[in-house]
PDB file of C-alpha atoms in Angstrom:
ATOM      1  CA  UNK F   1     164.608  94.030  32.982  1.00 45.00           C
ATOM      2  CA  UNK F   2     165.432  94.232  29.326  1.00 44.00           C
ATOM      3  CA  UNK F   3     166.467  97.546  27.746  1.00 50.00           C
ATOM      4  CA  UNK F   4     164.397  98.472  24.459  1.00 46.00           C
ATOM      5  CA  UNK F   5     167.674  97.865  22.869  1.00 49.00           C
ATOM      6  CA  UNK F   6     168.177  94.452  24.495  1.00 49.00           C
ATOM      7  CA  UNK F   7     164.737  93.531  23.666  1.00 45.00           C
ATOM      8  CA  UNK F   8     165.117  94.473  20.096  1.00 51.00           C
ATOM      9  CA  UNK F   9     168.630  92.361  19.539  1.00 61.00           C
ATOM     10  CA  UNK F  10     166.614  89.479  21.278  1.00 74.00           C
ATOM     11  CA  UNK F  11     163.742  89.684  18.412  1.00 77.00           C
ATOM     12  CA  UNK F  12     166.147  90.249  15.799  1.00 78.00           C
ATOM     13  CA  UNK F  13     168.017  87.066  16.663  1.00 82.00           C
ATOM     14  CA  UNK F  14     164.793  85.094  17.068  1.00 88.00           C
ATOM     15  CA  UNK F  15     164.019  86.124  13.491  1.00 87.00           C
ATOM     16  CA  UNK F  16     167.317  84.931  12.520  1.00 89.00           C
ATOM     17  CA  UNK F  17     166.969  81.726  14.058  1.00 91.00           C
ATOM     18  CA  UNK F  18     163.222  81.069  12.531  1.00 93.00           C
ATOM     19  CA  UNK F  19     164.797  82.003   9.190  1.00 94.00           C
ATOM     20  CA  UNK F  20     167.672  79.870   9.637  1.00 93.00           C
ATOM     21  CA  UNK F  21     165.567  77.121  10.534  1.00 95.00           C
ATOM     22  CA  UNK F  22     163.397  77.401   7.116  1.00 97.00           C
ATOM     23  CA  UNK F  23     166.688  77.382   5.142  1.00 97.00           C
ATOM     24  CA  UNK F  24     167.977  74.119   7.059  1.00 97.00           C
ATOM     25  CA  UNK F  25     164.650  72.399   6.371  1.00 98.00           C
ATOM     26  CA  UNK F  26     164.433  73.281   2.603  1.00 98.00           C
ATOM     27  CA  UNK F  27     168.005  72.333   2.423  1.00 98.00           C
ATOM     28  CA  UNK F  28     166.975  68.954   3.993  1.00 98.00           C
ATOM     29  CA  UNK F  29     164.240  68.402   1.495  1.00 98.00           C
ATOM     30  CA  UNK F  30     166.350  69.224  -1.478  1.00 98.00           C
ATOM     31  CA  UNK F  31     169.096  66.862  -0.474  1.00 98.00           C
ATOM     32  CA  UNK F  32     166.224  64.084  -0.094  1.00 98.00           C
ATOM     33  CA  UNK F  33     164.951  65.051  -3.824  1.00 98.00           C
ATOM     34  CA  UNK F  34     168.460  64.628  -5.186  1.00 98.00           C
ATOM     35  CA  UNK F  35     169.152  60.997  -3.503  1.00 98.00           C
ATOM     36  CA  UNK F  36     165.369  59.916  -4.188  1.00 98.00           C
ATOM     37  CA  UNK F  37     165.434  61.169  -7.901  1.00 97.00           C
ATOM     38  CA  UNK F  38     168.650  59.039  -8.460  1.00 96.00           C
ATOM     39  CA  UNK F  39     167.296  55.923  -6.766  1.00 96.00           C
ATOM     40  CA  UNK F  40     164.232  56.222  -8.638  1.00 96.00           C
ATOM     41  CA  UNK F  41     166.206  56.268 -12.084  1.00 94.00           C
ATOM     42  CA  UNK F  42     168.391  53.410 -11.032  1.00 93.00           C
ATOM     43  CA  UNK F  43     165.528  51.133  -9.956  1.00 93.00           C
ATOM     44  CA  UNK F  44     163.014  52.687 -12.598  1.00 93.00           C
ATOM     45  CA  UNK F  45     160.595  53.611  -9.599  1.00 96.00           C
ATOM     46  CA  UNK F  46     157.832  55.565 -11.309  1.00 95.00           C
ATOM     47  CA  UNK F  47     156.040  56.034  -7.647  1.00 96.00           C
ATOM     48  CA  UNK F  48     159.322  57.260  -5.952  1.00 97.00           C
ATOM     49  CA  UNK F  49     159.953  59.883  -9.052  1.00 97.00           C
ATOM     50  CA  UNK F  50     156.554  61.077  -8.538  1.00 97.00           C
ATOM     51  CA  UNK F  51     156.730  61.573  -4.918  1.00 97.00           C
ATOM     52  CA  UNK F  52     159.874  63.917  -6.024  1.00 97.00           C
ATOM     53  CA  UNK F  53     157.903  65.968  -8.118  1.00 97.00           C
ATOM     54  CA  UNK F  54     155.333  66.544  -5.829  1.00 97.00           C
ATOM     55  CA  UNK F  55     157.319  67.351  -3.406  1.00 97.00           C
ATOM     56  CA  UNK F  56     158.890  70.386  -5.274  1.00 97.00           C
ATOM     57  CA  UNK F  57     155.904  72.303  -4.246  1.00 97.00           C
ATOM     58  CA  UNK F  58     157.098  72.322  -0.683  1.00 98.00           C
ATOM     59  CA  UNK F  59     160.476  73.461  -1.798  1.00 98.00           C
ATOM     60  CA  UNK F  60     159.019  76.342  -3.719  1.00 98.00           C
ATOM     61  CA  UNK F  61     156.837  77.536  -1.088  1.00 98.00           C
ATOM     62  CA  UNK F  62     159.589  77.512   1.327  1.00 98.00           C
ATOM     63  CA  UNK F  63     161.522  79.778  -0.937  1.00 98.00           C
ATOM     64  CA  UNK F  64     158.921  82.157  -0.836  1.00 98.00           C
ATOM     65  CA  UNK F  65     158.161  82.074   2.724  1.00 97.00           C
ATOM     66  CA  UNK F  66     161.991  82.309   3.511  1.00 97.00           C
ATOM     67  CA  UNK F  67     162.306  85.523   1.153  1.00 96.00           C
ATOM     68  CA  UNK F  68     159.575  86.810   2.704  1.00 96.00           C
ATOM     69  CA  UNK F  69     160.239  86.497   6.115  1.00 95.00           C
ATOM     70  CA  UNK F  70     163.862  88.194   5.141  1.00 93.00           C
ATOM     71  CA  UNK F  71     162.168  91.185   3.493  1.00 93.00           C
ATOM     72  CA  UNK F  72     160.045  91.563   6.499  1.00 93.00           C
ATOM     73  CA  UNK F  73     163.304  91.564   8.678  1.00 90.00           C
ATOM     74  CA  UNK F  74     165.021  93.993   6.658  1.00 89.00           C
ATOM     75  CA  UNK F  75     162.070  96.346   6.471  1.00 90.00           C
ATOM     76  CA  UNK F  76     161.520  96.224  10.276  1.00 87.00           C
ATOM     77  CA  UNK F  77     165.077  95.884  11.676  1.00 79.00           C
ATOM     78  CA  UNK F  78     167.065  97.868   9.158  1.00 79.00           C
ATOM     79  CA  UNK F  79     169.970  95.434   9.726  1.00 72.00           C
ATOM     80  CA  UNK F  80     173.682  96.682   8.742  1.00 72.00           C
ATOM     81  CA  UNK F  81     176.985  95.205   8.090  1.00 76.00           C
ATOM     82  CA  UNK F  82     177.241  91.440   9.135  1.00 79.00           C
ATOM     83  CA  UNK F  83     173.292  91.340   9.713  1.00 82.00           C
ATOM     84  CA  UNK F  84     172.774  92.580   6.300  1.00 86.00           C
ATOM     85  CA  UNK F  85     175.026  89.929   5.001  1.00 89.00           C
ATOM     86  CA  UNK F  86     173.442  87.114   6.891  1.00 90.00           C
ATOM     87  CA  UNK F  87     170.242  88.041   5.052  1.00 92.00           C
ATOM     88  CA  UNK F  88     171.322  88.602   1.910  1.00 92.00           C
ATOM     89  CA  UNK F  89     173.205  85.331   2.153  1.00 94.00           C
ATOM     90  CA  UNK F  90     169.943  83.543   2.955  1.00 95.00           C
ATOM     91  CA  UNK F  91     168.120  85.258   0.041  1.00 94.00           C
ATOM     92  CA  UNK F  92     170.673  83.649  -2.229  1.00 96.00           C
ATOM     93  CA  UNK F  93     171.003  80.462  -0.508  1.00 97.00           C
ATOM     94  CA  UNK F  94     167.168  79.985  -1.056  1.00 97.00           C
ATOM     95  CA  UNK F  95     167.426  80.948  -4.676  1.00 97.00           C
ATOM     96  CA  UNK F  96     170.021  78.027  -5.321  1.00 98.00           C
ATOM     97  CA  UNK F  97     168.051  75.929  -3.387  1.00 98.00           C
ATOM     98  CA  UNK F  98     164.785  76.239  -5.211  1.00 98.00           C
ATOM     99  CA  UNK F  99     167.050  75.679  -8.710  1.00 98.00           C
ATOM    100  CA  UNK F 100     168.609  72.802  -7.221  1.00 98.00           C
ATOM    101  CA  UNK F 101     165.210  70.849  -6.420  1.00 98.00           C
ATOM    102  CA  UNK F 102     164.024  71.957  -9.923  1.00 98.00           C
ATOM    103  CA  UNK F 103     166.881  70.032 -11.384  1.00 98.00           C
ATOM    104  CA  UNK F 104     166.025  66.903  -9.115  1.00 98.00           C
ATOM    105  CA  UNK F 105     162.373  67.171 -10.081  1.00 97.00           C
ATOM    106  CA  UNK F 106     163.388  67.249 -13.963  1.00 96.00           C
ATOM    107  CA  UNK F 107     165.582  64.195 -13.328  1.00 95.00           C
ATOM    108  CA  UNK F 108     162.826  62.356 -11.859  1.00 95.00           C
ATOM    109  CA  UNK F 109     160.354  63.605 -14.800  1.00 94.00           C
ATOM    110  CA  UNK F 110     162.742  61.357 -17.174  1.00 92.00           C
ATOM    111  CA  UNK F 111     162.337  58.164 -15.008  1.00 90.00           C
ATOM    112  CA  UNK F 112     158.823  57.504 -16.573  1.00 85.00           C
ATOM    113  CA  UNK F 113     160.469  57.971 -19.946  1.00 89.00           C
ATOM    114  CA  UNK F 114     163.107  55.764 -19.278  1.00 92.00           C
ATOM    115  CA  UNK F 115     161.193  52.856 -17.847  1.00 88.00           C
ATOM    116  CA  UNK F 116     160.312  52.079 -21.404  1.00 85.00           C
ATOM    117  CA  UNK F 117     163.829  51.987 -22.381  1.00 86.00           C
ATOM    118  CA  UNK F 118     166.453  49.038 -21.903  1.00 83.00           C
ATOM    119  CA  UNK F 119     168.738  49.801 -19.144  1.00 83.00           C
ATOM    120  CA  UNK F 120     172.527  50.706 -20.305  1.00 89.00           C
ATOM    121  CA  UNK F 121     175.274  48.773 -18.174  1.00 89.00           C
ATOM    122  CA  UNK F 122     176.487  50.952 -15.393  1.00 91.00           C
ATOM    123  CA  UNK F 123     174.868  54.163 -16.625  1.00 94.00           C
ATOM    124  CA  UNK F 124     172.421  54.242 -13.763  1.00 93.00           C
ATOM    125  CA  UNK F 125     174.676  53.562 -10.765  1.00 93.00           C
ATOM    126  CA  UNK F 126     177.365  56.037 -12.035  1.00 95.00           C
ATOM    127  CA  UNK F 127     174.701  58.951 -12.052  1.00 96.00           C
ATOM    128  CA  UNK F 128     173.561  57.770  -9.040  1.00 96.00           C
ATOM    129  CA  UNK F 129     177.054  57.982  -7.345  1.00 97.00           C
ATOM    130  CA  UNK F 130     177.475  61.555  -9.221  1.00 98.00           C
ATOM    131  CA  UNK F 131     174.167  62.765  -7.406  1.00 98.00           C
ATOM    132  CA  UNK F 132     175.255  61.574  -4.253  1.00 98.00           C
ATOM    133  CA  UNK F 133     178.548  63.306  -4.518  1.00 98.00           C
ATOM    134  CA  UNK F 134     176.644  66.388  -5.012  1.00 98.00           C
ATOM    135  CA  UNK F 135     174.168  65.727  -1.978  1.00 98.00           C
ATOM    136  CA  UNK F 136     177.009  65.455   0.192  1.00 98.00           C
ATOM    137  CA  UNK F 137     178.383  68.721  -1.018  1.00 98.00           C
ATOM    138  CA  UNK F 138     175.295  70.342  -0.438  1.00 98.00           C
ATOM    139  CA  UNK F 139     174.994  68.993   3.322  1.00 98.00           C
ATOM    140  CA  UNK F 140     178.543  70.202   3.869  1.00 98.00           C
ATOM    141  CA  UNK F 141     177.739  73.589   2.677  1.00 98.00           C
ATOM    142  CA  UNK F 142     174.508  73.989   4.606  1.00 98.00           C
ATOM    143  CA  UNK F 143     177.019  72.742   7.603  1.00 98.00           C
ATOM    144  CA  UNK F 144     179.259  75.199   6.918  1.00 98.00           C
ATOM    145  CA  UNK F 145     176.630  77.675   6.711  1.00 97.00           C
ATOM    146  CA  UNK F 146     175.352  77.036  10.188  1.00 95.00           C
ATOM    147  CA  UNK F 147     178.977  76.961  11.549  1.00 96.00           C
ATOM    148  CA  UNK F 148     180.199  79.858   9.796  1.00 96.00           C
ATOM    149  CA  UNK F 149     182.805  77.611   8.475  1.00 97.00           C
ATOM    150  CA  UNK F 150     184.680  79.139   5.594  1.00 97.00           C
ATOM    151  CA  UNK F 151     187.016  76.512   5.301  1.00 97.00           C
ATOM    152  CA  UNK F 152     184.540  73.421   4.740  1.00 98.00           C
ATOM    153  CA  UNK F 153     182.967  75.835   2.521  1.00 98.00           C
ATOM    154  CA  UNK F 154     186.013  76.022   0.662  1.00 97.00           C
ATOM    155  CA  UNK F 155     186.631  72.271   0.560  1.00 97.00           C
ATOM    156  CA  UNK F 156     183.081  71.822  -1.147  1.00 98.00           C
ATOM    157  CA  UNK F 157     184.121  74.571  -3.678  1.00 97.00           C
ATOM    158  CA  UNK F 158     187.285  72.466  -4.598  1.00 96.00           C
ATOM    159  CA  UNK F 159     185.035  69.341  -5.034  1.00 97.00           C
ATOM    160  CA  UNK F 160     182.990  70.657  -7.734  1.00 97.00           C
ATOM    161  CA  UNK F 161     185.916  69.680  -9.743  1.00 96.00           C
ATOM    162  CA  UNK F 162     185.197  65.889  -9.102  1.00 97.00           C
ATOM    163  CA  UNK F 163     181.784  66.305  -9.907  1.00 97.00           C
ATOM    164  CA  UNK F 164     182.618  67.563 -13.523  1.00 97.00           C
ATOM    165  CA  UNK F 165     184.953  64.771 -14.076  1.00 97.00           C
ATOM    166  CA  UNK F 166     182.495  62.307 -13.257  1.00 97.00           C
ATOM    167  CA  UNK F 167     180.330  63.980 -15.947  1.00 97.00           C
ATOM    168  CA  UNK F 168     182.954  64.050 -18.287  1.00 97.00           C
ATOM    169  CA  UNK F 169     183.407  60.002 -17.774  1.00 96.00           C
ATOM    170  CA  UNK F 170     179.559  59.780 -17.825  1.00 97.00           C
ATOM    171  CA  UNK F 171     179.439  61.805 -21.328  1.00 96.00           C
ATOM    172  CA  UNK F 172     182.123  59.514 -22.923  1.00 96.00           C
ATOM    173  CA  UNK F 173     180.530  56.171 -21.916  1.00 95.00           C
ATOM    174  CA  UNK F 174     177.249  57.764 -23.687  1.00 95.00           C
ATOM    175  CA  UNK F 175     179.074  58.659 -26.705  1.00 95.00           C
ATOM    176  CA  UNK F 176     180.680  55.240 -26.814  1.00 94.00           C
ATOM    177  CA  UNK F 177     177.007  53.393 -26.241  1.00 94.00           C
ATOM    178  CA  UNK F 178     175.558  55.399 -29.138  1.00 94.00           C
ATOM    179  CA  UNK F 179     178.512  54.903 -31.665  1.00 94.00           C
ATOM    180  CA  UNK F 180     178.247  51.022 -31.061  1.00 94.00           C
ATOM    181  CA  UNK F 181     174.511  50.972 -31.295  1.00 93.00           C
ATOM    182  CA  UNK F 182     172.307  53.491 -32.753  1.00 92.00           C
ATOM    183  CA  UNK F 183     169.388  52.074 -30.738  1.00 91.00           C
ATOM    184  CA  UNK F 184     171.052  53.346 -27.764  1.00 92.00           C
ATOM    185  CA  UNK F 185     170.659  57.029 -28.872  1.00 93.00           C
ATOM    186  CA  UNK F 186     167.363  58.043 -27.427  1.00 93.00           C
ATOM    187  CA  UNK F 187     167.947  56.522 -24.125  1.00 93.00           C
ATOM    188  CA  UNK F 188     171.623  58.222 -23.880  1.00 95.00           C
ATOM    189  CA  UNK F 189     170.208  61.387 -24.534  1.00 94.00           C
ATOM    190  CA  UNK F 190     167.793  61.248 -21.806  1.00 94.00           C
ATOM    191  CA  UNK F 191     170.685  59.920 -19.404  1.00 95.00           C
ATOM    192  CA  UNK F 192     172.956  62.843 -20.774  1.00 96.00           C
ATOM    193  CA  UNK F 193     170.191  65.508 -19.734  1.00 95.00           C
ATOM    194  CA  UNK F 194     170.104  63.981 -16.236  1.00 96.00           C
ATOM    195  CA  UNK F 195     174.022  63.990 -16.018  1.00 97.00           C
ATOM    196  CA  UNK F 196     174.197  67.507 -17.213  1.00 97.00           C
ATOM    197  CA  UNK F 197     171.344  68.527 -14.419  1.00 97.00           C
ATOM    198  CA  UNK F 198     173.375  66.651 -11.706  1.00 98.00           C
ATOM    199  CA  UNK F 199     176.481  68.675 -13.238  1.00 98.00           C
ATOM    200  CA  UNK F 200     174.541  71.967 -12.628  1.00 98.00           C
ATOM    201  CA  UNK F 201     173.460  71.047  -9.262  1.00 98.00           C
ATOM    202  CA  UNK F 202     177.136  70.642  -8.436  1.00 98.00           C
ATOM    203  CA  UNK F 203     177.788  74.363  -9.804  1.00 97.00           C
ATOM    204  CA  UNK F 204     174.619  75.747  -7.684  1.00 98.00           C
ATOM    205  CA  UNK F 205     175.774  74.289  -4.764  1.00 98.00           C
ATOM    206  CA  UNK F 206     179.587  75.412  -5.352  1.00 97.00           C
ATOM    207  CA  UNK F 207     178.031  78.954  -5.797  1.00 97.00           C
ATOM    208  CA  UNK F 208     176.111  78.466  -2.286  1.00 98.00           C
ATOM    209  CA  UNK F 209     179.802  77.492  -0.737  1.00 98.00           C
ATOM    210  CA  UNK F 210     181.013  80.893  -2.171  1.00 97.00           C
ATOM    211  CA  UNK F 211     178.141  82.767  -0.657  1.00 96.00           C
ATOM    212  CA  UNK F 212     179.187  81.209   2.782  1.00 97.00           C
ATOM    213  CA  UNK F 213     182.563  82.442   2.285  1.00 96.00           C
ATOM    214  CA  UNK F 214     181.144  85.973   1.662  1.00 94.00           C
ATOM    215  CA  UNK F 215     179.285  85.797   4.472  1.00 94.00           C
ATOM    216  CA  UNK F 216     182.370  84.229   6.577  1.00 95.00           C
ATOM    217  CA  UNK F 217     184.670  86.710   5.451  1.00 93.00           C
ATOM    218  CA  UNK F 218     182.882  89.537   3.645  1.00 89.00           C
ATOM    219  CA  UNK F 219     185.029  88.802   0.603  1.00 90.00           C
ATOM    220  CA  UNK F 220     184.136  86.207  -2.555  1.00 88.00           C
ATOM    221  CA  UNK F 221     186.549  84.024  -3.277  1.00 87.00           C
ATOM    222  CA  UNK F 222     188.820  85.916  -5.823  1.00 75.00           C
ATOM    223  CA  UNK F 223     190.325  82.819  -7.851  1.00 69.00           C
ATOM    224  CA  UNK F 224     188.533  80.835 -10.313  1.00 65.00           C
ATOM    225  CA  UNK F 225     187.498  77.618  -8.910  1.00 63.00           C
ATOM    226  CA  UNK F 226     188.996  74.524 -10.873  1.00 60.00           C
ATOM    227  CA  UNK F 227     186.516  73.332 -13.552  1.00 63.00           C
ATOM    228  CA  UNK F 228     186.812  70.007 -15.283  1.00 62.00           C
ATOM    229  CA  UNK F 229     183.638  70.287 -17.676  1.00 62.00           C
ATOM    230  CA  UNK F 230     185.234  69.209 -21.272  1.00 59.00           C
ATOM    231  CA  UNK F 231     181.883  69.390 -23.107  1.00 59.00           C
ATOM    232  CA  UNK F 232     181.328  73.072 -24.308  1.00 50.00           C
ATOM    233  CA  UNK F 233     179.292  71.646 -27.397  1.00 40.00           C
ATOM    234  CA  UNK F 234     176.528  70.066 -25.294  1.00 45.00           C
ATOM    235  CA  UNK F 235     176.049  72.673 -22.535  1.00 45.00           C
ATOM    236  CA  UNK F 236     172.789  74.506 -24.067  1.00 42.00           C
ATOM    237  CA  UNK F 237     170.140  71.775 -23.938  1.00 45.00           C
ATOM    238  CA  UNK F 238     170.288  71.115 -19.884  1.00 44.00           C
ATOM    239  CA  UNK F 239     169.554  74.625 -19.378  1.00 46.00           C
ATOM    240  CA  UNK F 240     166.254  73.903 -21.617  1.00 48.00           C
ATOM    241  CA  UNK F 241     165.630  71.139 -19.540  1.00 54.00           C
ATOM    242  CA  UNK F 242     165.002  73.280 -16.343  1.00 50.00           C
ATOM    243  CA  UNK F 243     161.903  74.417 -17.707  1.00 49.00           C
ATOM    244  CA  UNK F 244     160.067  71.383 -18.389  1.00 50.00           C
TER     245      UNK F 244
END
């Protein structure tokens, strides 16, 4: 027979497993939203873009459910030390996932606008590659969380530099397009919003990887991660885009 303490531990483990399952479901939906929004942009698929926008509601609902379950578990179980770190990490992961989902939704919103504009050579495929890299970073971060793999999380953290470099290359390309033909300016500005949203997704995923490192080691990384964003004079507008 179970002792009372064994029963409490078993119930707590089940609570954590249920919460972790919700996080993984939320993460899977956000991964799909990243890829679908990039594909909708590249193919000018307004229907797929609308699917991404509609699906964001489920992501938001999962964040609320995860946070409620974490709060309930903390109140009932009174976790300490590593158990408390797990729940605090889940809070932060779900918050970051919700924000990444918002950026994917905003990418999808711009597809309906860009459908009316002439495409710029190579721009859509470059944005899709950048989004794919962020999606792979997110996948590895979620795997690192499940496996408690700090090395994999650190690898994700370092790869944020690659996303920044991709963003810089795309940004320079947009400048060239705008200087060559003023008719490209409006389209380039919309595409720049999208590129900046993807770059910020990469930052959020990197923050998630740092939370996994904290979960495993009980310490946040103490060295600055490499950053490659060379466009400080155009950073503000994408943050405004999040709330559309």
